[in-house]
GROMACS .gro file of C-alpha atoms in nm:
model
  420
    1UNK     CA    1   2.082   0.461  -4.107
    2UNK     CA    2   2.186   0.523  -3.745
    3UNK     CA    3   2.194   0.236  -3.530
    4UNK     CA    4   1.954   0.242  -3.264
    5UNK     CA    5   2.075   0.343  -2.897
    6UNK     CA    6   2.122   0.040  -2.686
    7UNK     CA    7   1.851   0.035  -2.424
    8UNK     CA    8   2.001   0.044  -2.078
    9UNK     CA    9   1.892  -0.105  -1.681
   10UNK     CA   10   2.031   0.003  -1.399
   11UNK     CA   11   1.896  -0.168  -1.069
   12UNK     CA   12   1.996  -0.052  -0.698
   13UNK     CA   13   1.983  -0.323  -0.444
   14UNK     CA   14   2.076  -0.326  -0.115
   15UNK     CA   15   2.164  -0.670  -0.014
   16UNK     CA   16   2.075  -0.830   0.336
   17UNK     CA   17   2.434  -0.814   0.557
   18UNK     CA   18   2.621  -1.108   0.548
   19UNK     CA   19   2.480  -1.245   0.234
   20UNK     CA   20   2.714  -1.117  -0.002
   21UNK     CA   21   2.817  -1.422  -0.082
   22UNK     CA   22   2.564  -1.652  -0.148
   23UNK     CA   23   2.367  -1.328  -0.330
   24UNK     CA   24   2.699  -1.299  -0.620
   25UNK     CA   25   2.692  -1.670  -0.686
   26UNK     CA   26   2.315  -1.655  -0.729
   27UNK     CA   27   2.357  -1.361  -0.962
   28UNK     CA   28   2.594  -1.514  -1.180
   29UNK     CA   29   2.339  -1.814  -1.251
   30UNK     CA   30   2.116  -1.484  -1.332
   31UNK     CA   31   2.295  -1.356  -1.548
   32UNK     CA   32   2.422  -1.601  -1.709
   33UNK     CA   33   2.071  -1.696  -1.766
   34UNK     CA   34   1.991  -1.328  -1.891
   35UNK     CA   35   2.309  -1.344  -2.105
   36UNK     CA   36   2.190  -1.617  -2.285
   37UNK     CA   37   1.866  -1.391  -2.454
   38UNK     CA   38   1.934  -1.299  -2.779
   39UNK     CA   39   1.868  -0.914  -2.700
   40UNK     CA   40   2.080  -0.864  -2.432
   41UNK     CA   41   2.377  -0.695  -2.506
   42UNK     CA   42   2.570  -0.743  -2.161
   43UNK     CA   43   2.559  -0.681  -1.782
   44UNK     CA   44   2.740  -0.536  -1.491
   45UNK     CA   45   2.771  -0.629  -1.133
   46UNK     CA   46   2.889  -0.332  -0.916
   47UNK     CA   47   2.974  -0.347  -0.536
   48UNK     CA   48   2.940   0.004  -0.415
   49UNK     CA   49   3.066   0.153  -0.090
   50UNK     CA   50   2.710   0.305   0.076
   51UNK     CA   51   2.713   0.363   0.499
   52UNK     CA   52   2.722  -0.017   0.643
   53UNK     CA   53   2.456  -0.174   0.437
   54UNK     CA   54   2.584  -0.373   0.085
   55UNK     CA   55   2.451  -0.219  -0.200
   56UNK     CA   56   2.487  -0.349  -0.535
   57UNK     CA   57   2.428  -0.227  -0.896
   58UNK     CA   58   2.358  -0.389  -1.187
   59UNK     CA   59   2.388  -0.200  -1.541
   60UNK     CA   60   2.201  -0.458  -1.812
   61UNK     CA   61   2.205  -0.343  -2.187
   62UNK     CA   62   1.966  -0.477  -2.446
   63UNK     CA   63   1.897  -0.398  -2.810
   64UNK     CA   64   1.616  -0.164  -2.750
   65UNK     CA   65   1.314  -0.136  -2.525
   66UNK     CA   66   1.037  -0.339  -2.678
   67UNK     CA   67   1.295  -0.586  -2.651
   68UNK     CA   68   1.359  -0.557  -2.240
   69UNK     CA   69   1.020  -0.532  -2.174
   70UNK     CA   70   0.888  -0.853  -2.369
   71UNK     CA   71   1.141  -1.033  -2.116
   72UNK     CA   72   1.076  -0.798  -1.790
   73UNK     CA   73   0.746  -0.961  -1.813
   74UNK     CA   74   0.831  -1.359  -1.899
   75UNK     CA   75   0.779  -1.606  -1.635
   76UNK     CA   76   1.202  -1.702  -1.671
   77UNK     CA   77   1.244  -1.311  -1.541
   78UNK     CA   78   0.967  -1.393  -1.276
   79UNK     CA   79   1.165  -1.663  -1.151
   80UNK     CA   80   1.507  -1.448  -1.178
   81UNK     CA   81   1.351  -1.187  -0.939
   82UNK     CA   82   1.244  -1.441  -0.699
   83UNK     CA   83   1.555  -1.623  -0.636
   84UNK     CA   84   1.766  -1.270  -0.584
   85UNK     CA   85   1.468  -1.123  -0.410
   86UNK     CA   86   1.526  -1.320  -0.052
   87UNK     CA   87   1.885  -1.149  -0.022
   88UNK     CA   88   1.734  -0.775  -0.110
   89UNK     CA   89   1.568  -0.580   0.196
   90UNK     CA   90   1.540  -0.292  -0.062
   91UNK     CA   91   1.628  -0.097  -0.422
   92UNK     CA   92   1.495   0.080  -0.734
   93UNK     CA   93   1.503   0.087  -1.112
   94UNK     CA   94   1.595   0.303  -1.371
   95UNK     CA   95   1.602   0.265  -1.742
   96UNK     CA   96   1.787   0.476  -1.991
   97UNK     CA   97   1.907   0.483  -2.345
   98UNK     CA   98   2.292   0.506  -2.416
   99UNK     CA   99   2.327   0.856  -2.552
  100UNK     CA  100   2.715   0.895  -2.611
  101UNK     CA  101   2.881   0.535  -2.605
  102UNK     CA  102   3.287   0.658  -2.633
  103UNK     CA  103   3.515   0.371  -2.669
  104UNK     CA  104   3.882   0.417  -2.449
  105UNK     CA  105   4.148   0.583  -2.584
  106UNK     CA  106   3.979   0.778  -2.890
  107UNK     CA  107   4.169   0.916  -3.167
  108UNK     CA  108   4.305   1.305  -3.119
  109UNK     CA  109   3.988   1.508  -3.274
  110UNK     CA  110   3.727   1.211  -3.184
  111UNK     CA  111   3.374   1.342  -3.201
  112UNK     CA  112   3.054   1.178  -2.994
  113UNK     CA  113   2.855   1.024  -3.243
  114UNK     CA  114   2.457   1.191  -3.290
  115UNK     CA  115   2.214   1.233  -2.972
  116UNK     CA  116   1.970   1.007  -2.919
  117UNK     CA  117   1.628   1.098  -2.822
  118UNK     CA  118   1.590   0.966  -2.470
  119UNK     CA  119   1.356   0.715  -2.396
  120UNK     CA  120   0.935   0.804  -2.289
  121UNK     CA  121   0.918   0.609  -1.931
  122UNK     CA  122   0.679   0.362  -1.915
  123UNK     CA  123   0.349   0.384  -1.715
  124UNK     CA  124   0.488   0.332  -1.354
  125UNK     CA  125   0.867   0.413  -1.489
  126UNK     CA  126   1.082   0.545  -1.209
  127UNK     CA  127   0.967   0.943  -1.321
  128UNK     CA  128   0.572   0.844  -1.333
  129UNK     CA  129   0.446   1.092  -1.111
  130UNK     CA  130   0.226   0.905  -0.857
  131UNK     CA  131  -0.089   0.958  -0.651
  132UNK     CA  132  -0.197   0.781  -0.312
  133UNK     CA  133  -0.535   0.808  -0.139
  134UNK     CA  134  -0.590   0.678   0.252
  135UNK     CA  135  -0.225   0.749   0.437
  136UNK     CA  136  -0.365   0.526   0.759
  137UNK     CA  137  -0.066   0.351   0.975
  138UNK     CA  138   0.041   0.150   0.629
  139UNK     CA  139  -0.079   0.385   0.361
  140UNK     CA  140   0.132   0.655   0.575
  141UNK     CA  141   0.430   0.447   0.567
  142UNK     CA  142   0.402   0.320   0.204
  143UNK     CA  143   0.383   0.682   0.056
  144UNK     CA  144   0.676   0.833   0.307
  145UNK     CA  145   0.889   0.540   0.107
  146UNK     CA  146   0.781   0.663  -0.244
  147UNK     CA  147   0.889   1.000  -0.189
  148UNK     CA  148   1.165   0.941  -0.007
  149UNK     CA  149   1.283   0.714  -0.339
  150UNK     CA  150   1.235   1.087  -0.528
  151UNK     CA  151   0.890   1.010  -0.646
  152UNK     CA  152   0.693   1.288  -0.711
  153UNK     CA  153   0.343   1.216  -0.506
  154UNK     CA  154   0.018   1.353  -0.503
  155UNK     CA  155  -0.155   1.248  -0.163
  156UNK     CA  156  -0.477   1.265  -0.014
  157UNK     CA  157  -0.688   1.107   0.315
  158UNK     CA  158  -1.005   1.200   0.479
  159UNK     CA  159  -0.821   1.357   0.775
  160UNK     CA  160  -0.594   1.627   0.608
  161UNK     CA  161  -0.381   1.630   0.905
  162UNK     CA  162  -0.215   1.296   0.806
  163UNK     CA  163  -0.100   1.425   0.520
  164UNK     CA  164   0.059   1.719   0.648
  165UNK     CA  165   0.430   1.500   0.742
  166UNK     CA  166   0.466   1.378   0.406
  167UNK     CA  167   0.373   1.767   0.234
  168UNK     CA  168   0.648   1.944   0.425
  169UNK     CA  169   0.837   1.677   0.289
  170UNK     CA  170   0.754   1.756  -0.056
  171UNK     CA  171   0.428   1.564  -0.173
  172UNK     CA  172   0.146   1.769  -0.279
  173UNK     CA  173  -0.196   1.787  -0.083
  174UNK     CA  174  -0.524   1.708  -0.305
  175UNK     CA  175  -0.806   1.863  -0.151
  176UNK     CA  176  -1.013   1.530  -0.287
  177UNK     CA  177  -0.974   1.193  -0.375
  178UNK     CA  178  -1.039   1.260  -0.766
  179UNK     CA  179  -0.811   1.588  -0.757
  180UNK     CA  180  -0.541   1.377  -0.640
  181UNK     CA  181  -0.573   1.099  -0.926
  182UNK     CA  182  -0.690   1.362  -1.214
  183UNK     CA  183  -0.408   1.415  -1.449
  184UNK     CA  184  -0.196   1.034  -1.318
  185UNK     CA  185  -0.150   0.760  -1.490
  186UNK     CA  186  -0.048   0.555  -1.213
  187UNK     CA  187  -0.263   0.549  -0.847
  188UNK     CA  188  -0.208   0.365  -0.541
  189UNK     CA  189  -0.489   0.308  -0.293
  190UNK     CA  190  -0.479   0.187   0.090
  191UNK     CA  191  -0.798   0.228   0.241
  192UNK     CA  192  -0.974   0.076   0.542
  193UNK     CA  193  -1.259  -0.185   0.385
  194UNK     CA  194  -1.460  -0.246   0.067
  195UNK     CA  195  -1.723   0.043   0.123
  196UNK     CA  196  -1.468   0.276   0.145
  197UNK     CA  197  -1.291   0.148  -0.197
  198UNK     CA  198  -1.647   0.127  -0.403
  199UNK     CA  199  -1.690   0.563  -0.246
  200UNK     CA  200  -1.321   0.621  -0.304
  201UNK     CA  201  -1.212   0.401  -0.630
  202UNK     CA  202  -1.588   0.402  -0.831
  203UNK     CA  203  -1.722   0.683  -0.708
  204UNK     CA  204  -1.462   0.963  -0.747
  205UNK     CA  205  -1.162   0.828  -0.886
  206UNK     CA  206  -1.269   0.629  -1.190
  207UNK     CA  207  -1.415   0.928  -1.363
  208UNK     CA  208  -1.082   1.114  -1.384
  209UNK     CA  209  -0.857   0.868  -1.463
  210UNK     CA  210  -0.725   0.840  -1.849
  211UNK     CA  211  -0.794   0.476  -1.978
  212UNK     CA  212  -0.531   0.233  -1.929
  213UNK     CA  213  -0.428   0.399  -1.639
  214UNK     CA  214  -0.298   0.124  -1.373
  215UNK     CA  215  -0.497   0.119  -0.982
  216UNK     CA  216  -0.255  -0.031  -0.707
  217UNK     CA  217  -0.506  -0.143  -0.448
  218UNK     CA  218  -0.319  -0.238  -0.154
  219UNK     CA  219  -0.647  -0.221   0.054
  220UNK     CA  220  -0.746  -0.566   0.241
  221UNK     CA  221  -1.060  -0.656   0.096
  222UNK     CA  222  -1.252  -1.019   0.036
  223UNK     CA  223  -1.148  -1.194  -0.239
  224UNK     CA  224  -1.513  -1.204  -0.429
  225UNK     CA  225  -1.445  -0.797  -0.423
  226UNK     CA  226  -1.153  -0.812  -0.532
  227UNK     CA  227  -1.247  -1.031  -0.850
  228UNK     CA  228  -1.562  -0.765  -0.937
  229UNK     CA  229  -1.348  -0.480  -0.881
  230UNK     CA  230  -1.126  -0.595  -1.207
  231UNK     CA  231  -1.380  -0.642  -1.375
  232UNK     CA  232  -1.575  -0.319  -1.294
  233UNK     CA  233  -1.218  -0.137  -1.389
  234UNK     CA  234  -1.117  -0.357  -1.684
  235UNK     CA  235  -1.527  -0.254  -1.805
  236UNK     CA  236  -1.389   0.106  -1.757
  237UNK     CA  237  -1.061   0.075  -1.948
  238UNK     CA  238  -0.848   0.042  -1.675
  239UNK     CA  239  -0.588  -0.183  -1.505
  240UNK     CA  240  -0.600  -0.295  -1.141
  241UNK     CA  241  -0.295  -0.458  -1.005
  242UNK     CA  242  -0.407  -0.632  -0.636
  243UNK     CA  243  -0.114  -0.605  -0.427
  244UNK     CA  244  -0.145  -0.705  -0.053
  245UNK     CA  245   0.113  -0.584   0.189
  246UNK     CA  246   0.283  -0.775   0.468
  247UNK     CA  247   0.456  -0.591   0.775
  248UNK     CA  248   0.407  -0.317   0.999
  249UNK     CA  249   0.412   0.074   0.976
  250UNK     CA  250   0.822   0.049   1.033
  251UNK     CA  251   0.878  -0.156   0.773
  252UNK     CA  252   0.621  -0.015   0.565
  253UNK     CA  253   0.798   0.358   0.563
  254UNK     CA  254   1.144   0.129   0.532
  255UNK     CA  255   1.025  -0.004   0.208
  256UNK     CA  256   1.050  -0.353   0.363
  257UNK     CA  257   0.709  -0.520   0.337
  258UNK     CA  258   0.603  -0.856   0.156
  259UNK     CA  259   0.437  -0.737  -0.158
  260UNK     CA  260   0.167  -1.030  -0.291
  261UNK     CA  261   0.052  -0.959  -0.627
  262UNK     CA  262  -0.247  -1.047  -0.840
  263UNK     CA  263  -0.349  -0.950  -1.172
  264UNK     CA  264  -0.198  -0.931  -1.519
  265UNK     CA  265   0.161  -0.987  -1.543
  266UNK     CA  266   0.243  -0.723  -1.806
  267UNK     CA  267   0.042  -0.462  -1.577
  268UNK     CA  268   0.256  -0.596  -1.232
  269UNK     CA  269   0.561  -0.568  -1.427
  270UNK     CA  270   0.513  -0.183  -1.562
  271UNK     CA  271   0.462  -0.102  -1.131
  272UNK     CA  272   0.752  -0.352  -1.050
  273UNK     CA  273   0.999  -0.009  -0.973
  274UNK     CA  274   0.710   0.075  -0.754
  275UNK     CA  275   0.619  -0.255  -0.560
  276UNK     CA  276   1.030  -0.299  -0.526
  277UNK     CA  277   1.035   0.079  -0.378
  278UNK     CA  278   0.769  -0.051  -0.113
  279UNK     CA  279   0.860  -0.386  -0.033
  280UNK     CA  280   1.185  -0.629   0.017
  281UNK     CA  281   1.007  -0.869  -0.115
  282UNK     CA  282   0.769  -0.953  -0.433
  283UNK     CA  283   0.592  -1.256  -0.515
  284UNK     CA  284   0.324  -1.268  -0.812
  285UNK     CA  285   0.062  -1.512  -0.718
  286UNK     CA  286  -0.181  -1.522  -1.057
  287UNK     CA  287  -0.555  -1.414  -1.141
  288UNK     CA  288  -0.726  -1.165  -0.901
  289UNK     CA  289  -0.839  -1.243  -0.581
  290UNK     CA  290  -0.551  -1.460  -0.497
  291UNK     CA  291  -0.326  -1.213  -0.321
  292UNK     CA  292  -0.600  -1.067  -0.148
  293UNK     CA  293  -0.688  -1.476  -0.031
  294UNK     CA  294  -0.329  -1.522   0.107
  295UNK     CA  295  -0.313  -1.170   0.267
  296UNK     CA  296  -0.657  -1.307   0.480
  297UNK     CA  297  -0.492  -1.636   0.559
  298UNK     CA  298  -0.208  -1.457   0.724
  299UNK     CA  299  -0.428  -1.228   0.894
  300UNK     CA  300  -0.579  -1.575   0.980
  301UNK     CA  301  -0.274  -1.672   1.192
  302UNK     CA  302  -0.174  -1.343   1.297
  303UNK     CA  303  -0.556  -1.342   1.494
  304UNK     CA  304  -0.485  -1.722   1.652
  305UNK     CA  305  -0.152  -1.625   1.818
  306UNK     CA  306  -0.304  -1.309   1.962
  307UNK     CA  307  -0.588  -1.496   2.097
  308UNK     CA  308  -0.406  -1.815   2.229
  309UNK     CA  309  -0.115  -1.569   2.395
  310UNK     CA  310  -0.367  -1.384   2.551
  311UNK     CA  311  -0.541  -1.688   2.679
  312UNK     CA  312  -0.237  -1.848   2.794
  313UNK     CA  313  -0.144  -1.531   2.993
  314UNK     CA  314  -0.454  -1.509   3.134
  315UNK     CA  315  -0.462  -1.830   3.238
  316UNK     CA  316  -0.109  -1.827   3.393
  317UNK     CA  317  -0.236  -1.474   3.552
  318UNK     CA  318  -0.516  -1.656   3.730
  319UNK     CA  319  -0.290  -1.930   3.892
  320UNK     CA  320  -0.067  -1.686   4.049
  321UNK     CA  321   0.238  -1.643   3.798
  322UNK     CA  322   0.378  -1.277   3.726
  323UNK     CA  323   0.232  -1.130   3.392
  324UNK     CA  324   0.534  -0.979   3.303
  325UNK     CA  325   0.766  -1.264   3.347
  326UNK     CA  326   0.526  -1.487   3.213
  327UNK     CA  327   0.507  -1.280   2.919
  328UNK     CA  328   0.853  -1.255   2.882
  329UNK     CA  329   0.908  -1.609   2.903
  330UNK     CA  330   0.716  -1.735   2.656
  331UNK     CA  331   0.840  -1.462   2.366
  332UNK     CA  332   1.179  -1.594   2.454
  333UNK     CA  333   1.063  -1.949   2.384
  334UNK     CA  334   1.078  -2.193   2.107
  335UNK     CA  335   0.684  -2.166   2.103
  336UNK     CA  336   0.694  -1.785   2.001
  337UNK     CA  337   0.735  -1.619   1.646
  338UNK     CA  338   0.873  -1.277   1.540
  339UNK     CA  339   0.448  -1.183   1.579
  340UNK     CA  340   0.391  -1.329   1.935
  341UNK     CA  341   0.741  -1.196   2.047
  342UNK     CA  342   0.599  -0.866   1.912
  343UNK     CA  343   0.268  -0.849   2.053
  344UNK     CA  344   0.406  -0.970   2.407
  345UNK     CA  345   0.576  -0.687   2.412
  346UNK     CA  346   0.319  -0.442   2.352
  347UNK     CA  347   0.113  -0.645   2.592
  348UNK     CA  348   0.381  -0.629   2.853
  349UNK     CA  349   0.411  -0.262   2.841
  350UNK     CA  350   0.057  -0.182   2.777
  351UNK     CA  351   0.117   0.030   2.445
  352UNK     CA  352  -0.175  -0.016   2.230
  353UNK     CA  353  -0.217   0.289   2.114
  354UNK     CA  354  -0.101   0.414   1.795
  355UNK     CA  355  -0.195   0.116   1.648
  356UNK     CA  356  -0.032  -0.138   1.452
  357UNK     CA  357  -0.284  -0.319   1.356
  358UNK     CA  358  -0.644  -0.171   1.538
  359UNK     CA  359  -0.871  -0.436   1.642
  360UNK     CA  360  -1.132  -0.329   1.441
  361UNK     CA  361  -0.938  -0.390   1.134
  362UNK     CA  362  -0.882  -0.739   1.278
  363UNK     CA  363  -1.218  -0.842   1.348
  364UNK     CA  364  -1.273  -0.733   0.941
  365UNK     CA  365  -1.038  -0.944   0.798
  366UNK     CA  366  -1.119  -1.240   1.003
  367UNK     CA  367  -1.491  -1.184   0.891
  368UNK     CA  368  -1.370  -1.149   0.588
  369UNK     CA  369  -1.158  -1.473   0.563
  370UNK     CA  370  -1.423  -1.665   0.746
  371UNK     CA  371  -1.713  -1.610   0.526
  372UNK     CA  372  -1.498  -1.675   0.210
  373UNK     CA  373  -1.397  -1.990   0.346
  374UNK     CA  374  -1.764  -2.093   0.424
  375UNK     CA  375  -1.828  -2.008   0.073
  376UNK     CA  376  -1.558  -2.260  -0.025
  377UNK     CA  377  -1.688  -2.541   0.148
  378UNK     CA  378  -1.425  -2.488   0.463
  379UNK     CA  379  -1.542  -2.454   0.838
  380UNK     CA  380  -1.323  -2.263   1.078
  381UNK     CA  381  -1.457  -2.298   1.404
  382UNK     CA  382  -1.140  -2.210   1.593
  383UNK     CA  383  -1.084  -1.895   1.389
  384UNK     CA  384  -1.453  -1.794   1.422
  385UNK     CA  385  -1.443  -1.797   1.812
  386UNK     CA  386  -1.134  -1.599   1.738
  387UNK     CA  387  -1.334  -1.354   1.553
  388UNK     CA  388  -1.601  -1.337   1.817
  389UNK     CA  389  -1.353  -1.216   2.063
  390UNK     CA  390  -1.223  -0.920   1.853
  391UNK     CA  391  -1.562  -0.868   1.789
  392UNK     CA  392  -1.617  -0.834   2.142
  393UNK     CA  393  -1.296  -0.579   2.199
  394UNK     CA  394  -1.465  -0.351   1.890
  395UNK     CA  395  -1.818  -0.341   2.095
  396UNK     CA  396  -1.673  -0.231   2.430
  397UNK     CA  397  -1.515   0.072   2.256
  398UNK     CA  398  -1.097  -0.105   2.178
  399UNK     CA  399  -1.154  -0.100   1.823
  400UNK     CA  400  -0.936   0.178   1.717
  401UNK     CA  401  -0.607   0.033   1.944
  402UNK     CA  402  -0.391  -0.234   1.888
  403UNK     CA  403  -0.526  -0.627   1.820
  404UNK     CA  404  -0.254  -0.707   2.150
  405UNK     CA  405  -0.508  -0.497   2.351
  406UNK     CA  406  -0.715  -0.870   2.330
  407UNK     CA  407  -0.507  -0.917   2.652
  408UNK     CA  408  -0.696  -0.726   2.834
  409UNK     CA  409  -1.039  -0.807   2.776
  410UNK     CA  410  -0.957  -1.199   2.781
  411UNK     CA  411  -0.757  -1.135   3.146
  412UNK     CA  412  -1.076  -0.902   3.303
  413UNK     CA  413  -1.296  -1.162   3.190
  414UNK     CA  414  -1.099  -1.459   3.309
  415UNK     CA  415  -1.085  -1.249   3.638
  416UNK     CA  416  -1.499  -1.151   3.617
  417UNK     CA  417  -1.540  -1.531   3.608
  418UNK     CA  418  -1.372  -1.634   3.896
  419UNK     CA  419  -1.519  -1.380   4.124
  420UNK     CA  420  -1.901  -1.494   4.019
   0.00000   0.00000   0.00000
């Protein structure tokens, strides 16, 4: 009997600059670690020569499929990706079978031994053809990185104009949420709030879909949703994998976000070439609803240091002190962040339209956060007056630019105040 072709991974990474070091030491542990399964049959590390930015590849061999994928989805592989995923900003996946394995220097007259058949991808494989519904500021950017990683990508959003960039650069329009998903075993999903997932998801998309076919939700929604809305799938013979994204539109069409994932591990790890396509970084976080709860939190923060750097400006405004300079002195600071020193800026130079993050999507999550924290047992009294301020931004018409546009409201008022 023929001996079955070895089953073969080859993984692209490009490695953060100046980390080449620490990220080949780190590997080695890897793969010695790897080495040491009883179905691997060897691996490669490859420094290639790509533009400025290191890229790696390594070529992993293993008995046969069933046999890679029992350990692509063990919590010792979990913990492998992890450790090498803080040097990676980005990379993709592809899985083979060894077809002709010559050995050097064959004998005069050598002959390839018999073709193998080549391996059926796996649901989310690198070749899964893909659909996305909502291509809003992330959405947009998420699905530009898919096809730009050779996916082929069915797209769709409520205003057809959005979609137009991404056709001329080879996705395919859907005319409707459910043509866009019909015929896919794989969808992704980024839309604005949970009404617009329970239209979208239950009420047009779950009727086409094969079962076991896998829904990527990267929508921000409350936790308690998220939890019904694997069950409602799982009751329809389908898979939801909940995974929140981190970062802005740049990074998002870079493939560089924070991917936070939730669900079942084996159903994470069939999208893992996916999630690695769209983000730099992937952390799996357990049972539904728990991405979705850290995803809030941040938003959480993200709120506060809008609010408190507009306050402080406004405050420093009042006394006398130059907006810009003040502005510009505190994102050079030890008090700022990477967020503050980015939303000074956009306050600075007024720029709060297109978007980042629009205000009204702020005000949303912090609802959102706030009333699942009540639930819990957990006041936030700071965060809610935070709220109440976005809240306030939405109702005077701001809603659709940038959260930084806070500044402005919180300065006019400060300014309202003084005159009365």
């Amino acid at each position: 009997m023929a001996e079955t072709p070895r089953f073969r991974v080859i993984l692209r990474m490009e490695i953060q600059s100046g980390t080449q070091d620490e990220f080949e030491r780190t590997w080695w542990e890897v793969g010695s670690a790897i080495a040491r399964q009883p179905a691997n049959r060897g691996q490669t590390l490859t420094r290639a020569t790509e533009g400025d930015t290191p890229v790696y590849y390594v070529i992993t061999d293993w008995t046969d499929e069933s046999a890679f994928r029992t350990f692509e989805v063990s919590e010792a592989h979990v913990e492998h990706r992890r450790r090498l995923g803080k040097y990676r900003t980005s990379g993709e996946m592809t899985t083979t079978q060894t077809v002709f394995d010559i050995p050097p220097s064959p004998g005069p007259g050598a002959v390839p031994g018999p073709r193998a058949v080549p391996a059926t991808p796996a649901v989310g494989g690198d070749r899964t053809p893909l659909a996305f519904i909502g291509l809003g500021n992330m959405g947009g950017g998420m699905a530009h990185a898919l096809l730009g990683s050779g996916r082929d990508l069915t797209v769709y959003n409520r205003t057809a104009a959005k979609a137009r960039v991404l056709v001329d650069a080879g996705a395919t329009a859907a005319e409707s949420p459910a043509a866009a998903a019909a015929g896919h075993s794989v969808v992704l999903l980024s839309l604005s709030d949970e009404a617009a997932v329970d239209d979208v998801l239950f009420g047009q998309i779950v009727p086409v879909l094969a079962p076991g076919s896998i829904v990527v939700d990267t929508s921000t929604v409350s936790p308690a949703y998220a939890r019904t809305a694997a069950i409602r799938l799982a009751d329809a013979g389908l898979r939801r994998v909940e995974a929140c994204v981190v970062g802005n539109p740049i990074q998002a069409r870079e493939g560089k976000l924070r991917v936070y994932t939730s669900g079942a591990e084996q159903d994470v790890a069939e999208v893992a070439g996916i999630l690695d396509t769209i983000g730099s970084e992937v952390l799996h976080l357990g049972a539904p609803g728990a991405a979705t709860t850290l995803k809030l939190i941040f938003n959480l923060l993200l709120g506060a240091q809008v609010a408190s750097l507009s306050e402080a400006v406004a405050y420093g405004v009042r006394t006398g002190l130059d907006r810009d300079q003040l502005l510009s002195a505190i994102a050079g600071s030890g008090f700022s962040s990477i967020v503050m020193r980015f939303r000074a800026e956009l306050m600075r130079k007024g720029s709060y339209e297109p978007a980042f993050f629009r205000s009204a999507l702020m005000e949303k999550d912090l609802r959102l956060a706030i009333d699942d924290a009540t639930g819990a047992g957990v006041e936030l009294p700071v965060l809610d007056t935070v709220r109440a301020g976005f809240a306030a931004v939405v109702a005077a018409g701001d809603g659709d630019k940038d959260a930084s546009v806070l500044i402005e409201h919180t300065t006019a008022a400060s300014s309202h105040g003084a005159a009365s």
